[in-house]
């Protein structure tokens, strides 16, 4: 079903709004994937806060024109699903995990602001820790420091009590 001019402008405006806040855009070819699997992918993306849509490539090219993601325009060929995320790692993780369990789903390319990634780059990005994972690690480390300090002080105190007795 083709879109009229007004609907096309609305799609470009919606995608442009997503791209304006994006930290990453991932492109994947979905040829041969069934509806049930695509529904599962959409649910995973929604859970991770990823904007996931099948869009006309020409409309997305217009949306990314003049943005830090303009380098992706050359990769926008064929039936693609677009994952756009404000978390630099979330879209890559969702699409890469889905690609692992579906042989027909192929990562094509991706981009972070002013940096184009090939399929291997997207996989490498997916293997890095997300913002939430990094924050939880930092919180754990910050919690460890006072605990270790308290243990060291207690050990020194116990040693001094042992020497005094």
Short mmCIF file of C-alpha atoms in Angstrom, two decimals:
data_model
loop_
_atom_site.label_atom_id
_atom_site.label_comp_id
_atom_site.label_asym_id
_atom_site.label_seq_id
_atom_site.Cartn_x
_atom_site.Cartn_y
_atom_site.Cartn_z
CA UNK A 1 0.00 0.00 0.00
CA UNK A 2 1.60 3.25 -1.06
CA UNK A 3 1.55 6.39 1.00
CA UNK A 4 0.29 9.74 -0.20
CA UNK A 5 2.49 12.83 0.11
CA UNK A 6 1.04 13.89 3.47
CA UNK A 7 1.60 10.44 4.97
CA UNK A 8 5.15 10.38 3.63
CA UNK A 9 5.87 13.75 5.25
CA UNK A 10 4.49 12.43 8.55
CA UNK A 11 6.74 9.36 8.37
CA UNK A 12 9.81 11.51 7.58
CA UNK A 13 8.93 13.84 10.49
CA UNK A 14 8.49 10.91 12.89
CA UNK A 15 11.78 9.30 11.86
CA UNK A 16 13.57 12.66 11.96
CA UNK A 17 12.37 13.15 15.54
CA UNK A 18 13.74 9.74 16.49
CA UNK A 19 17.05 10.39 14.70
CA UNK A 20 17.45 13.77 16.43
CA UNK A 21 17.64 12.01 19.82
CA UNK A 22 19.38 8.85 18.62
CA UNK A 23 22.76 7.59 19.72
CA UNK A 24 22.69 4.64 17.34
CA UNK A 25 20.88 3.38 14.26
CA UNK A 26 21.11 -0.25 13.18
CA UNK A 27 19.94 -1.63 9.83
CA UNK A 28 19.08 -5.29 9.31
CA UNK A 29 17.64 -7.26 6.42
CA UNK A 30 14.53 -9.17 7.43
CA UNK A 31 13.81 -11.07 4.18
CA UNK A 32 12.25 -14.48 4.93
CA UNK A 33 11.39 -13.78 8.58
CA UNK A 34 7.87 -14.82 9.59
CA UNK A 35 5.28 -12.60 11.23
CA UNK A 36 5.53 -14.42 14.57
CA UNK A 37 9.30 -13.84 14.73
CA UNK A 38 8.95 -10.17 13.73
CA UNK A 39 6.31 -9.72 16.45
CA UNK A 40 8.74 -11.24 18.97
CA UNK A 41 11.50 -8.89 17.75
CA UNK A 42 9.19 -5.88 18.07
CA UNK A 43 8.30 -6.88 21.64
CA UNK A 44 11.99 -7.23 22.58
CA UNK A 45 12.76 -3.86 21.00
CA UNK A 46 9.87 -2.16 22.82
CA UNK A 47 11.11 -3.66 26.11
CA UNK A 48 14.61 -2.28 25.48
CA UNK A 49 13.34 1.18 24.46
CA UNK A 50 14.33 0.76 20.82
CA UNK A 51 12.31 2.40 18.01
CA UNK A 52 11.96 -0.48 15.54
CA UNK A 53 10.18 -0.04 12.21
CA UNK A 54 10.13 -1.35 8.68
CA UNK A 55 10.29 1.82 6.58
CA UNK A 56 10.70 2.89 2.99
CA UNK A 57 14.41 3.45 2.42
CA UNK A 58 13.87 6.70 0.49
CA UNK A 59 11.94 8.19 3.40
CA UNK A 60 14.65 7.25 5.90
CA UNK A 61 17.32 8.70 3.59
CA UNK A 62 15.44 11.99 3.72
CA UNK A 63 15.14 11.77 7.50
CA UNK A 64 18.89 11.21 8.05
CA UNK A 65 20.00 13.74 5.43
CA UNK A 66 22.13 16.41 7.08
CA UNK A 67 22.41 14.50 10.39
CA UNK A 68 25.41 12.69 11.91
CA UNK A 69 23.86 9.47 10.55
CA UNK A 70 23.91 10.53 6.87
CA UNK A 71 26.69 8.01 6.13
CA UNK A 72 24.11 5.22 6.37
CA UNK A 73 22.27 6.38 3.24
CA UNK A 74 24.38 4.18 0.95
CA UNK A 75 23.45 1.06 2.97
CA UNK A 76 19.70 1.64 2.71
CA UNK A 77 18.96 -0.89 -0.01
CA UNK A 78 16.52 -3.79 0.09
CA UNK A 79 13.98 -4.83 2.71
CA UNK A 80 15.33 -3.33 5.93
CA UNK A 81 14.19 -2.98 9.49
CA UNK A 82 15.52 0.09 11.32
CA UNK A 83 16.45 0.03 15.00
CA UNK A 84 16.93 3.52 16.45
CA UNK A 85 17.91 4.02 20.07
CA UNK A 86 18.93 6.73 22.52
CA UNK A 87 21.10 4.12 24.27
CA UNK A 88 24.14 3.55 22.00
CA UNK A 89 24.14 -0.20 22.66
CA UNK A 90 20.45 -1.17 23.02
CA UNK A 91 19.49 -1.38 19.33
CA UNK A 92 22.65 -3.32 18.47
CA UNK A 93 22.05 -5.78 21.32
CA UNK A 94 18.39 -6.41 20.41
CA UNK A 95 19.01 -6.91 16.69
CA UNK A 96 22.23 -8.91 17.18
CA UNK A 97 20.56 -11.27 19.68
CA UNK A 98 17.68 -11.78 17.26
CA UNK A 99 20.12 -12.44 14.39
CA UNK A 100 21.84 -15.15 16.45
CA UNK A 101 18.62 -17.16 16.68
CA UNK A 102 17.38 -16.42 13.12
CA UNK A 103 19.69 -17.29 10.25
CA UNK A 104 17.68 -15.33 7.69
CA UNK A 105 17.94 -12.09 9.68
CA UNK A 106 21.15 -10.29 8.64
CA UNK A 107 22.75 -7.24 10.20
CA UNK A 108 23.61 -4.85 7.37
CA UNK A 109 25.18 -1.78 8.97
CA UNK A 110 24.85 0.69 11.77
CA UNK A 111 25.96 4.10 12.88
CA UNK A 112 26.72 6.13 15.92
CA UNK A 113 26.90 9.91 15.49
CA UNK A 114 29.48 10.61 12.74
CA UNK A 115 30.68 7.00 12.69
CA UNK A 116 29.45 4.30 10.31
CA UNK A 117 29.68 0.66 11.42
CA UNK A 118 29.67 -2.43 9.23
CA UNK A 119 27.98 -5.67 10.35
CA UNK A 120 31.08 -6.73 12.35
CA UNK A 121 31.13 -3.30 14.02
CA UNK A 122 27.49 -3.69 15.02
CA UNK A 123 28.27 -7.10 16.53
CA UNK A 124 31.21 -5.60 18.45
CA UNK A 125 28.97 -2.79 19.68
CA UNK A 126 26.39 -5.34 20.81
CA UNK A 127 29.00 -7.14 22.90
CA UNK A 128 29.79 -4.03 24.94
CA UNK A 129 27.98 -3.28 28.17
CA UNK A 130 24.90 -1.08 28.06
CA UNK A 131 24.57 2.12 30.07
CA UNK A 132 22.49 0.39 32.75
CA UNK A 133 25.00 -2.44 33.07
CA UNK A 134 27.87 0.04 33.40
CA UNK A 135 25.99 2.04 36.03
CA UNK A 136 25.25 -1.09 38.06
CA UNK A 137 28.93 -2.11 37.90
CA UNK A 138 29.95 1.37 39.05
CA UNK A 139 27.46 1.25 41.92
CA UNK A 140 28.82 -2.15 42.93
CA UNK A 141 32.38 -0.85 42.90
CA UNK A 142 31.43 2.23 44.90
CA UNK A 143 29.73 -0.03 47.43
CA UNK A 144 32.82 -2.25 47.70
CA UNK A 145 35.19 0.56 48.66
CA UNK A 146 33.65 1.47 52.06
CA UNK A 147 33.16 -2.24 52.85
CA UNK A 148 36.80 -3.05 52.19
CA UNK A 149 37.91 0.03 54.13
CA UNK A 150 35.76 -1.02 57.11
CA UNK A 151 37.26 -4.52 57.01
CA UNK A 152 40.79 -3.08 56.91
CA UNK A 153 40.07 -0.80 59.88
CA UNK A 154 38.54 -3.72 61.80
CA UNK A 155 41.59 -5.88 61.04
CA UNK A 156 43.95 -3.14 62.29
CA UNK A 157 41.82 -2.71 65.43
CA UNK A 158 41.80 -6.46 66.09
CA UNK A 159 45.57 -6.63 65.62
CA UNK A 160 46.13 -3.76 68.08
CA UNK A 161 43.79 -5.41 70.63
CA UNK A 162 45.69 -8.67 70.22
CA UNK A 163 49.03 -6.90 70.81
CA UNK A 164 47.68 -5.03 73.86
CA UNK A 165 46.47 -8.24 75.50
#
